[in-house]
PDB file of C-alpha atoms and ligand atoms in Angstrom:
ATOM      1  CA  UNK A   1     -60.851 119.813 -13.257  1.00  0.00           C
ATOM      2  CA  UNK A   2     -58.229 119.928 -15.997  1.00  0.00           C
ATOM      3  CA  UNK A   3     -55.136 122.062 -15.753  1.00  0.00           C
ATOM      4  CA  UNK A   4     -54.133 124.522 -18.474  1.00  0.00           C
ATOM      5  CA  UNK A   5     -50.537 124.526 -19.585  1.00  0.00           C
ATOM      6  CA  UNK A   6     -48.988 127.694 -20.956  1.00  0.00           C
ATOM      7  CA  UNK A   7     -45.632 127.648 -22.730  1.00  0.00           C
ATOM      8  CA  UNK A   8     -43.818 130.960 -22.837  1.00  0.00           C
ATOM      9  CA  UNK A   9     -41.464 131.833 -25.695  1.00  0.00           C
ATOM     10  CA  UNK A  10     -38.953 134.627 -26.271  1.00  0.00           C
ATOM     11  CA  UNK A  11     -39.772 137.634 -24.105  1.00  0.00           C
ATOM     12  CA  UNK A  12     -42.384 135.767 -22.065  1.00  0.00           C
ATOM     13  CA  UNK A  13     -40.606 134.242 -19.057  1.00  0.00           C
ATOM     14  CA  UNK A  14     -43.003 134.743 -16.191  1.00  0.00           C
ATOM     15  CA  UNK A  15     -46.680 134.998 -15.498  1.00  0.00           C
ATOM     16  CA  UNK A  16     -47.285 137.425 -12.603  1.00  0.00           C
ATOM     17  CA  UNK A  17     -51.062 137.433 -13.064  1.00  0.00           C
ATOM     18  CA  UNK A  18     -51.318 133.884 -11.653  1.00  0.00           C
ATOM     19  CA  UNK A  19     -52.276 133.743  -7.985  1.00  0.00           C
ATOM     20  CA  UNK A  20     -50.902 131.302  -5.354  1.00  0.00           C
ATOM     21  CA  UNK A  21     -47.746 130.869  -7.367  1.00  0.00           C
ATOM     22  CA  UNK A  22     -45.263 128.202  -6.516  1.00  0.00           C
ATOM     23  CA  UNK A  23     -42.187 126.994  -8.383  1.00  0.00           C
ATOM     24  CA  UNK A  24     -41.916 123.252  -8.882  1.00  0.00           C
ATOM     25  CA  UNK A  25     -39.692 120.883 -10.836  1.00  0.00           C
ATOM     26  CA  UNK A  26     -40.740 117.537 -12.265  1.00  0.00           C
ATOM     27  CA  UNK A  27     -38.651 114.468 -13.102  1.00  0.00           C
ATOM     28  CA  UNK A  28     -39.597 112.704 -16.326  1.00  0.00           C
ATOM     29  CA  UNK A  29     -37.940 109.795 -18.195  1.00  0.00           C
ATOM     30  CA  UNK A  30     -36.688 112.454 -20.614  1.00  0.00           C
ATOM     31  CA  UNK A  31     -35.084 114.746 -18.050  1.00  0.00           C
ATOM     32  CA  UNK A  32     -35.980 117.084 -15.260  1.00  0.00           C
ATOM     33  CA  UNK A  33     -38.086 120.172 -15.921  1.00  0.00           C
ATOM     34  CA  UNK A  34     -37.077 123.071 -13.698  1.00  0.00           C
ATOM     35  CA  UNK A  35     -38.807 126.420 -13.467  1.00  0.00           C
ATOM     36  CA  UNK A  36     -42.416 125.313 -13.784  1.00  0.00           C
ATOM     37  CA  UNK A  37     -44.739 127.824 -12.192  1.00  0.00           C
ATOM     38  CA  UNK A  38     -47.963 126.524 -10.755  1.00  0.00           C
ATOM     39  CA  UNK A  39     -50.708 128.993 -10.030  1.00  0.00           C
ATOM     40  CA  UNK A  40     -54.377 129.794 -10.455  1.00  0.00           C
ATOM     41  CA  UNK A  41     -56.439 132.131 -12.618  1.00  0.00           C
ATOM     42  CA  UNK A  42     -60.206 132.359 -12.918  1.00  0.00           C
ATOM     43  CA  UNK A  43     -60.558 129.296 -10.645  1.00  0.00           C
ATOM     44  CA  UNK A  44     -58.424 127.191 -12.976  1.00  0.00           C
ATOM     45  CA  UNK A  45     -55.069 125.569 -12.182  1.00  0.00           C
ATOM     46  CA  UNK A  46     -52.433 126.807 -14.561  1.00  0.00           C
ATOM     47  CA  UNK A  47     -48.898 125.535 -15.173  1.00  0.00           C
ATOM     48  CA  UNK A  48     -46.419 127.789 -16.918  1.00  0.00           C
ATOM     49  CA  UNK A  49     -43.152 126.698 -18.529  1.00  0.00           C
ATOM     50  CA  UNK A  50     -40.856 129.240 -20.202  1.00  0.00           C
ATOM     51  CA  UNK A  51     -39.434 126.968 -22.935  1.00  0.00           C
ATOM     52  CA  UNK A  52     -36.130 128.893 -23.165  1.00  0.00           C
ATOM     53  CA  UNK A  53     -35.666 128.730 -19.378  1.00  0.00           C
ATOM     54  CA  UNK A  54     -36.193 131.638 -16.965  1.00  0.00           C
ATOM     55  CA  UNK A  55     -33.040 133.375 -18.221  1.00  0.00           C
ATOM     56  CA  UNK A  56     -33.569 132.727 -21.965  1.00  0.00           C
ATOM     57  CA  UNK A  57     -30.468 130.529 -22.119  1.00  0.00           C
ATOM     58  CA  UNK A  58     -31.905 127.441 -23.883  1.00  0.00           C
ATOM     59  CA  UNK A  59     -31.772 127.783 -27.666  1.00  0.00           C
ATOM     60  CA  UNK A  60     -34.638 126.424 -29.816  1.00  0.00           C
ATOM     61  CA  UNK A  61     -32.759 123.243 -30.876  1.00  0.00           C
ATOM     62  CA  UNK A  62     -31.800 122.452 -27.254  1.00  0.00           C
ATOM     63  CA  UNK A  63     -35.224 122.857 -25.681  1.00  0.00           C
ATOM     64  CA  UNK A  64     -36.198 119.572 -24.020  1.00  0.00           C
ATOM     65  CA  UNK A  65     -39.579 119.452 -25.737  1.00  0.00           C
ATOM     66  CA  UNK A  66     -40.251 115.838 -24.660  1.00  0.00           C
ATOM     67  CA  UNK A  67     -39.612 116.576 -20.968  1.00  0.00           C
ATOM     68  CA  UNK A  68     -41.788 119.733 -21.042  1.00  0.00           C
ATOM     69  CA  UNK A  69     -44.759 117.992 -22.644  1.00  0.00           C
ATOM     70  CA  UNK A  70     -44.371 114.831 -20.531  1.00  0.00           C
ATOM     71  CA  UNK A  71     -44.196 116.981 -17.376  1.00  0.00           C
ATOM     72  CA  UNK A  72     -47.439 118.720 -18.370  1.00  0.00           C
ATOM     73  CA  UNK A  73     -49.083 115.373 -18.940  1.00  0.00           C
ATOM     74  CA  UNK A  74     -47.948 114.082 -15.526  1.00  0.00           C
ATOM     75  CA  UNK A  75     -49.455 117.044 -13.671  1.00  0.00           C
ATOM     76  CA  UNK A  76     -52.845 116.794 -15.304  1.00  0.00           C
ATOM     77  CA  UNK A  77     -52.561 119.342 -18.101  1.00  0.00           C
ATOM     78  CA  UNK A  78     -55.132 118.715 -20.854  1.00  0.00           C
ATOM     79  CA  UNK A  79     -54.979 121.976 -22.825  1.00  0.00           C
ATOM     80  CA  UNK A  80     -51.806 123.777 -23.891  1.00  0.00           C
ATOM     81  CA  UNK A  81     -51.498 127.351 -25.189  1.00  0.00           C
ATOM     82  CA  UNK A  82     -48.051 128.015 -26.632  1.00  0.00           C
ATOM     83  CA  UNK A  83     -46.594 131.402 -27.416  1.00  0.00           C
ATOM     84  CA  UNK A  84     -44.186 131.610 -30.376  1.00  0.00           C
ATOM     85  CA  UNK A  85     -42.219 134.602 -31.695  1.00  0.00           C
ATOM     86  CA  UNK A  86     -41.841 134.452 -35.471  1.00  0.00           C
ATOM     87  CA  UNK A  87     -40.804 136.221 -38.643  1.00  0.00           C
ATOM     88  CA  UNK A  88     -43.421 137.090 -41.261  1.00  0.00           C
ATOM     89  CA  UNK A  89     -43.561 136.183 -44.939  1.00  0.00           C
ATOM     90  CA  UNK A  90     -47.110 136.720 -46.190  1.00  0.00           C
ATOM     91  CA  UNK A  91     -48.384 140.211 -47.017  1.00  0.00           C
ATOM     92  CA  UNK A  92     -50.750 140.212 -44.055  1.00  0.00           C
ATOM     93  CA  UNK A  93     -48.065 138.864 -41.735  1.00  0.00           C
ATOM     94  CA  UNK A  94     -46.056 141.988 -40.824  1.00  0.00           C
ATOM     95  CA  UNK A  95     -44.364 142.865 -37.516  1.00  0.00           C
ATOM     96  CA  UNK A  96     -46.771 143.362 -34.619  1.00  0.00           C
ATOM     97  CA  UNK A  97     -49.417 141.072 -36.129  1.00  0.00           C
ATOM     98  CA  UNK A  98     -50.599 138.076 -34.109  1.00  0.00           C
ATOM     99  CA  UNK A  99     -51.330 134.739 -35.785  1.00  0.00           C
ATOM    100  CA  UNK A 100     -53.294 131.655 -34.693  1.00  0.00           C
ATOM    101  CA  UNK A 101     -51.730 129.228 -37.196  1.00  0.00           C
ATOM    102  CA  UNK A 102     -53.672 126.310 -38.606  1.00  0.00           C
ATOM    103  CA  UNK A 103     -50.820 124.436 -40.314  1.00  0.00           C
ATOM    104  CA  UNK A 104     -47.147 123.718 -39.855  1.00  0.00           C
ATOM    105  CA  UNK A 105     -44.273 122.520 -42.021  1.00  0.00           C
ATOM    106  CA  UNK A 106     -41.383 121.027 -40.079  1.00  0.00           C
ATOM    107  CA  UNK A 107     -37.874 121.839 -41.345  1.00  0.00           C
ATOM    108  CA  UNK A 108     -36.086 120.932 -38.108  1.00  0.00           C
ATOM    109  CA  UNK A 109     -33.598 118.098 -37.752  1.00  0.00           C
ATOM    110  CA  UNK A 110     -31.816 116.226 -34.990  1.00  0.00           C
ATOM    111  CA  UNK A 111     -34.378 117.068 -32.330  1.00  0.00           C
ATOM    112  CA  UNK A 112     -35.912 114.364 -30.105  1.00  0.00           C
ATOM    113  CA  UNK A 113     -39.236 114.600 -31.867  1.00  0.00           C
ATOM    114  CA  UNK A 114     -41.269 111.633 -30.642  1.00  0.00           C
ATOM    115  CA  UNK A 115     -42.069 109.629 -27.525  1.00  0.00           C
ATOM    116  CA  UNK A 116     -42.240 106.528 -29.776  1.00  0.00           C
ATOM    117  CA  UNK A 117     -38.479 106.107 -30.071  1.00  0.00           C
ATOM    118  CA  UNK A 118     -38.420 102.319 -29.858  1.00  0.00           C
ATOM    119  CA  UNK A 119     -37.229 102.442 -26.227  1.00  0.00           C
ATOM    120  CA  UNK A 120     -39.947 103.637 -23.906  1.00  0.00           C
ATOM    121  CA  UNK A 121     -43.284 103.088 -25.575  1.00  0.00           C
ATOM    122  CA  UNK A 122     -44.814 100.854 -28.250  1.00  0.00           C
ATOM    123  CA  UNK A 123     -45.191 102.461 -31.630  1.00  0.00           C
ATOM    124  CA  UNK A 124     -48.132 104.640 -32.681  1.00  0.00           C
ATOM    125  CA  UNK A 125     -48.635 106.897 -35.685  1.00  0.00           C
ATOM    126  CA  UNK A 126     -50.614 109.911 -34.549  1.00  0.00           C
ATOM    127  CA  UNK A 127     -53.051 111.627 -36.882  1.00  0.00           C
ATOM    128  CA  UNK A 128     -51.581 115.075 -37.650  1.00  0.00           C
ATOM    129  CA  UNK A 129     -53.424 116.390 -40.752  1.00  0.00           C
ATOM    130  CA  UNK A 130     -54.754 119.196 -38.556  1.00  0.00           C
ATOM    131  CA  UNK A 131     -51.863 119.805 -36.151  1.00  0.00           C
ATOM    132  CA  UNK A 132     -53.729 122.176 -33.801  1.00  0.00           C
ATOM    133  CA  UNK A 133     -56.789 121.611 -31.649  1.00  0.00           C
ATOM    134  CA  UNK A 134     -59.659 123.409 -33.388  1.00  0.00           C
ATOM    135  CA  UNK A 135     -61.646 124.046 -30.214  1.00  0.00           C
ATOM    136  CA  UNK A 136     -58.629 125.702 -28.609  1.00  0.00           C
ATOM    137  CA  UNK A 137     -57.993 127.746 -31.768  1.00  0.00           C
ATOM    138  CA  UNK A 138     -61.579 128.973 -31.600  1.00  0.00           C
ATOM    139  CA  UNK A 139     -61.098 129.955 -27.927  1.00  0.00           C
ATOM    140  CA  UNK A 140     -57.925 131.849 -28.892  1.00  0.00           C
ATOM    141  CA  UNK A 141     -59.758 133.578 -31.718  1.00  0.00           C
ATOM    142  CA  UNK A 142     -62.482 134.753 -29.322  1.00  0.00           C
ATOM    143  CA  UNK A 143     -59.860 135.962 -26.828  1.00  0.00           C
ATOM    144  CA  UNK A 144     -57.920 137.778 -29.562  1.00  0.00           C
ATOM    145  CA  UNK A 145     -61.099 139.474 -30.808  1.00  0.00           C
ATOM    146  CA  UNK A 146     -62.031 140.611 -27.296  1.00  0.00           C
ATOM    147  CA  UNK A 147     -58.489 141.928 -26.742  1.00  0.00           C
ATOM    148  CA  UNK A 148     -58.765 144.040 -29.871  1.00  0.00           C
ATOM    149  CA  UNK A 149     -55.463 142.969 -31.412  1.00  0.00           C
ATOM    150  CA  UNK A 150     -54.696 142.705 -35.107  1.00  0.00           C
ATOM    151  CA  UNK A 151     -54.477 139.000 -35.904  1.00  0.00           C
ATOM    152  CA  UNK A 152     -54.707 136.387 -38.643  1.00  0.00           C
ATOM    153  CA  UNK A 153     -56.831 133.348 -37.974  1.00  0.00           C
ATOM    154  CA  UNK A 154     -54.953 130.737 -39.925  1.00  0.00           C
ATOM    155  CA  UNK A 155     -51.523 130.601 -41.487  1.00  0.00           C
ATOM    156  CA  UNK A 156     -48.823 128.049 -42.183  1.00  0.00           C
ATOM    157  CA  UNK A 157     -45.960 128.108 -39.684  1.00  0.00           C
ATOM    158  CA  UNK A 158     -42.607 126.940 -41.116  1.00  0.00           C
ATOM    159  CA  UNK A 159     -40.460 125.640 -38.278  1.00  0.00           C
ATOM    160  CA  UNK A 160     -36.712 126.059 -38.946  1.00  0.00           C
ATOM    161  CA  UNK A 161     -33.809 124.724 -36.977  1.00  0.00           C
ATOM    162  CA  UNK A 162     -32.129 127.902 -35.890  1.00  0.00           C
ATOM    163  CA  UNK A 163     -30.605 129.375 -33.885  1.00  0.00           C
ATOM    164  CA  UNK A 164     -29.422 131.373 -36.896  1.00  0.00           C
ATOM    165  CA  UNK A 165     -31.967 133.215 -38.975  1.00  0.00           C
ATOM    166  CA  UNK A 166     -32.653 132.028 -42.541  1.00  0.00           C
ATOM    167  CA  UNK A 167     -30.937 133.128 -45.747  1.00  0.00           C
ATOM    168  CA  UNK A 168     -32.987 135.112 -48.261  1.00  0.00           C
ATOM    169  CA  UNK A 169     -32.948 132.079 -50.575  1.00  0.00           C
ATOM    170  CA  UNK A 170     -34.278 129.858 -47.812  1.00  0.00           C
ATOM    171  CA  UNK A 171     -37.117 132.312 -47.190  1.00  0.00           C
ATOM    172  CA  UNK A 172     -37.988 132.312 -50.940  1.00  0.00           C
ATOM    173  CA  UNK A 173     -38.173 128.490 -50.761  1.00  0.00           C
ATOM    174  CA  UNK A 174     -40.364 128.615 -47.645  1.00  0.00           C
ATOM    175  CA  UNK A 175     -42.576 131.166 -49.386  1.00  0.00           C
ATOM    176  CA  UNK A 176     -42.974 128.805 -52.346  1.00  0.00           C
ATOM    177  CA  UNK A 177     -43.746 126.007 -49.936  1.00  0.00           C
ATOM    178  CA  UNK A 178     -46.679 128.054 -48.650  1.00  0.00           C
ATOM    179  CA  UNK A 179     -45.302 129.296 -45.328  1.00  0.00           C
ATOM    180  CA  UNK A 180     -46.791 132.521 -43.996  1.00  0.00           C
ATOM    181  CA  UNK A 181     -44.689 132.796 -40.864  1.00  0.00           C
ATOM    182  CA  UNK A 182     -41.410 131.256 -39.699  1.00  0.00           C
ATOM    183  CA  UNK A 183     -40.242 130.356 -36.227  1.00  0.00           C
ATOM    184  CA  UNK A 184     -37.965 127.846 -34.535  1.00  0.00           C
ATOM    185  CA  UNK A 185     -39.986 126.406 -31.660  1.00  0.00           C
ATOM    186  CA  UNK A 186     -43.337 124.990 -32.699  1.00  0.00           C
ATOM    187  CA  UNK A 187     -41.938 121.599 -33.635  1.00  0.00           C
ATOM    188  CA  UNK A 188     -41.657 119.012 -32.273  1.00  0.00           C
ATOM    189  CA  UNK A 189     -43.682 120.581 -29.452  1.00  0.00           C
ATOM    190  CA  UNK A 190     -47.032 120.427 -31.278  1.00  0.00           C
ATOM    191  CA  UNK A 191     -46.516 116.786 -32.368  1.00  0.00           C
ATOM    192  CA  UNK A 192     -45.413 115.651 -28.916  1.00  0.00           C
ATOM    193  CA  UNK A 193     -48.515 117.285 -27.428  1.00  0.00           C
ATOM    194  CA  UNK A 194     -50.643 115.284 -29.876  1.00  0.00           C
ATOM    195  CA  UNK A 195     -48.734 112.067 -28.955  1.00  0.00           C
ATOM    196  CA  UNK A 196     -49.670 112.739 -25.305  1.00  0.00           C
ATOM    197  CA  UNK A 197     -53.267 113.528 -26.331  1.00  0.00           C
ATOM    198  CA  UNK A 198     -53.065 117.138 -25.146  1.00  0.00           C
ATOM    199  CA  UNK A 199     -55.097 119.804 -26.960  1.00  0.00           C
ATOM    200  CA  UNK A 200     -52.540 122.292 -28.318  1.00  0.00           C
ATOM    201  CA  UNK A 201     -52.762 125.658 -30.090  1.00  0.00           C
ATOM    202  CA  UNK A 202     -50.295 128.463 -30.724  1.00  0.00           C
ATOM    203  CA  UNK A 203     -50.560 132.194 -30.340  1.00  0.00           C
ATOM    204  CA  UNK A 204     -47.738 133.458 -32.566  1.00  0.00           C
ATOM    205  CA  UNK A 205     -46.498 137.008 -32.853  1.00  0.00           C
ATOM    206  CA  UNK A 206     -44.615 138.340 -35.883  1.00  0.00           C
ATOM    207  CA  UNK A 207     -41.602 140.285 -34.666  1.00  0.00           C
ATOM    208  CA  UNK A 208     -39.804 140.969 -37.978  1.00  0.00           C
ATOM    209  CA  UNK A 209     -40.095 140.577 -41.734  1.00  0.00           C
ATOM    210  CA  UNK A 210     -38.198 137.458 -42.733  1.00  0.00           C
ATOM    211  CA  UNK A 211     -34.763 137.673 -44.349  1.00  0.00           C
ATOM    212  CA  UNK A 212     -34.707 139.406 -47.729  1.00  0.00           C
ATOM    213  CA  UNK A 213     -38.266 140.747 -47.471  1.00  0.00           C
ATOM    214  CA  UNK A 214     -37.437 144.191 -46.162  1.00  0.00           C
ATOM    215  CA  UNK A 215     -34.538 146.642 -46.443  1.00  0.00           C
ATOM    216  CA  UNK A 216     -34.134 146.626 -42.692  1.00  0.00           C
ATOM    217  CA  UNK A 217     -31.483 144.382 -41.181  1.00  0.00           C
ATOM    218  CA  UNK A 218     -33.045 142.007 -38.640  1.00  0.00           C
ATOM    219  CA  UNK A 219     -31.609 142.833 -35.244  1.00  0.00           C
ATOM    220  CA  UNK A 220     -32.102 141.215 -31.896  1.00  0.00           C
ATOM    221  CA  UNK A 221     -32.655 144.660 -30.367  1.00  0.00           C
ATOM    222  CA  UNK A 222     -35.602 145.367 -32.704  1.00  0.00           C
ATOM    223  CA  UNK A 223     -37.043 141.885 -32.094  1.00  0.00           C
ATOM    224  CA  UNK A 224     -36.842 142.351 -28.337  1.00  0.00           C
ATOM    225  CA  UNK A 225     -38.417 145.834 -28.594  1.00  0.00           C
ATOM    226  CA  UNK A 226     -41.326 144.382 -30.580  1.00  0.00           C
ATOM    227  CA  UNK A 227     -41.710 141.614 -28.009  1.00  0.00           C
ATOM    228  CA  UNK A 228     -41.560 143.920 -25.042  1.00  0.00           C
ATOM    229  CA  UNK A 229     -44.227 146.214 -26.453  1.00  0.00           C
ATOM    230  CA  UNK A 230     -46.511 143.223 -27.189  1.00  0.00           C
ATOM    231  CA  UNK A 231     -46.054 141.272 -23.973  1.00  0.00           C
ATOM    232  CA  UNK A 232     -49.032 142.847 -22.110  1.00  0.00           C
ATOM    233  CA  UNK A 233     -51.302 141.903 -25.062  1.00  0.00           C
ATOM    234  CA  UNK A 234     -49.877 138.393 -25.225  1.00  0.00           C
ATOM    235  CA  UNK A 235     -50.685 137.879 -21.541  1.00  0.00           C
ATOM    236  CA  UNK A 236     -54.112 139.494 -21.924  1.00  0.00           C
ATOM    237  CA  UNK A 237     -55.122 137.160 -24.779  1.00  0.00           C
ATOM    238  CA  UNK A 238     -53.834 134.068 -22.998  1.00  0.00           C
ATOM    239  CA  UNK A 239     -55.548 135.007 -19.729  1.00  0.00           C
ATOM    240  CA  UNK A 240     -58.841 135.362 -21.610  1.00  0.00           C
ATOM    241  CA  UNK A 241     -58.516 131.740 -22.761  1.00  0.00           C
ATOM    242  CA  UNK A 242     -58.284 130.447 -19.213  1.00  0.00           C
ATOM    243  CA  UNK A 243     -61.702 129.224 -18.197  1.00  0.00           C
ATOM    244  CA  UNK A 244     -62.933 126.106 -16.374  1.00  0.00           C
ATOM    245  CA  UNK A 245     -63.793 124.010 -19.459  1.00  0.00           C
TER     246      UNK A 245
HETATM  247  N1  HPA B   1     -37.055 133.324 -38.549  1.00  0.00           N
HETATM  248  C1  HPA B   1     -37.151 132.285 -37.694  1.00  0.00           C
HETATM  249  N2  HPA B   1     -37.491 132.440 -36.421  1.00  0.00           N
HETATM  250  C2  HPA B   1     -37.785 133.667 -35.978  1.00  0.00           C
HETATM  251  C3  HPA B   1     -37.717 134.796 -36.829  1.00  0.00           C
HETATM  252  C4  HPA B   1     -37.326 134.616 -38.173  1.00  0.00           C
HETATM  253  O1  HPA B   1     -37.253 135.563 -38.995  1.00  0.00           O
HETATM  254  N3  HPA B   1     -38.035 135.892 -36.063  1.00  0.00           N
HETATM  255  C5  HPA B   1     -38.315 135.412 -34.826  1.00  0.00           C
HETATM  256  N4  HPA B   1     -38.166 134.076 -34.763  1.00  0.00           N
END
């Protein structure tokens, strides 16, 4: 039976609801992945990786996305649910709102963004018109509905480089580009998952209005407070997606 992979983001570093937990590490050609938690829920094997490390000390541009996805692939993961904390742009995309995005625009640079780097594997051009797995998005939608959270089904995620937040002018540009929410971690993760043929979908949470869209200064304290209050719901939604097929 296939394993479900869960990728934790800011504020989501452990998964106590999993039974029979054990910590493992996996060597990949792209580096070693430490702090993988293996466990079970609802008769399904689950692997959990906190992408910023257990101590939140890996910034978005330094996450070893290739190693994380390759490690998942090596241990039999077929479906990946990723959690992403984001800022909101669109009117319906205010703090506290969850989003199951359907599109992404990649503004990152200098990240190891493909397995087809001319060294390890022969070239392929993955199809990426629809970057998320629609079946998994539908499962997330069902779980979000049952969990009674306020959410948007669909939205364009603009992935910026970070770790700094954007300027107000950058946010205006992203708005014109059609972005509804902005984060730093969805890419290249989603594309690498597709390259490894893993079904991938994101549960994003808006933790602030993006730069220039509100009078309030964006502060890490407020972001962390928003995350902390939403963590039980994040776990609840993800747990509801974990079923045998
Ligand atoms: N911009 C980019 N990434 C983020 C933001 C933001 O405003 N908030 C949380 N992650």
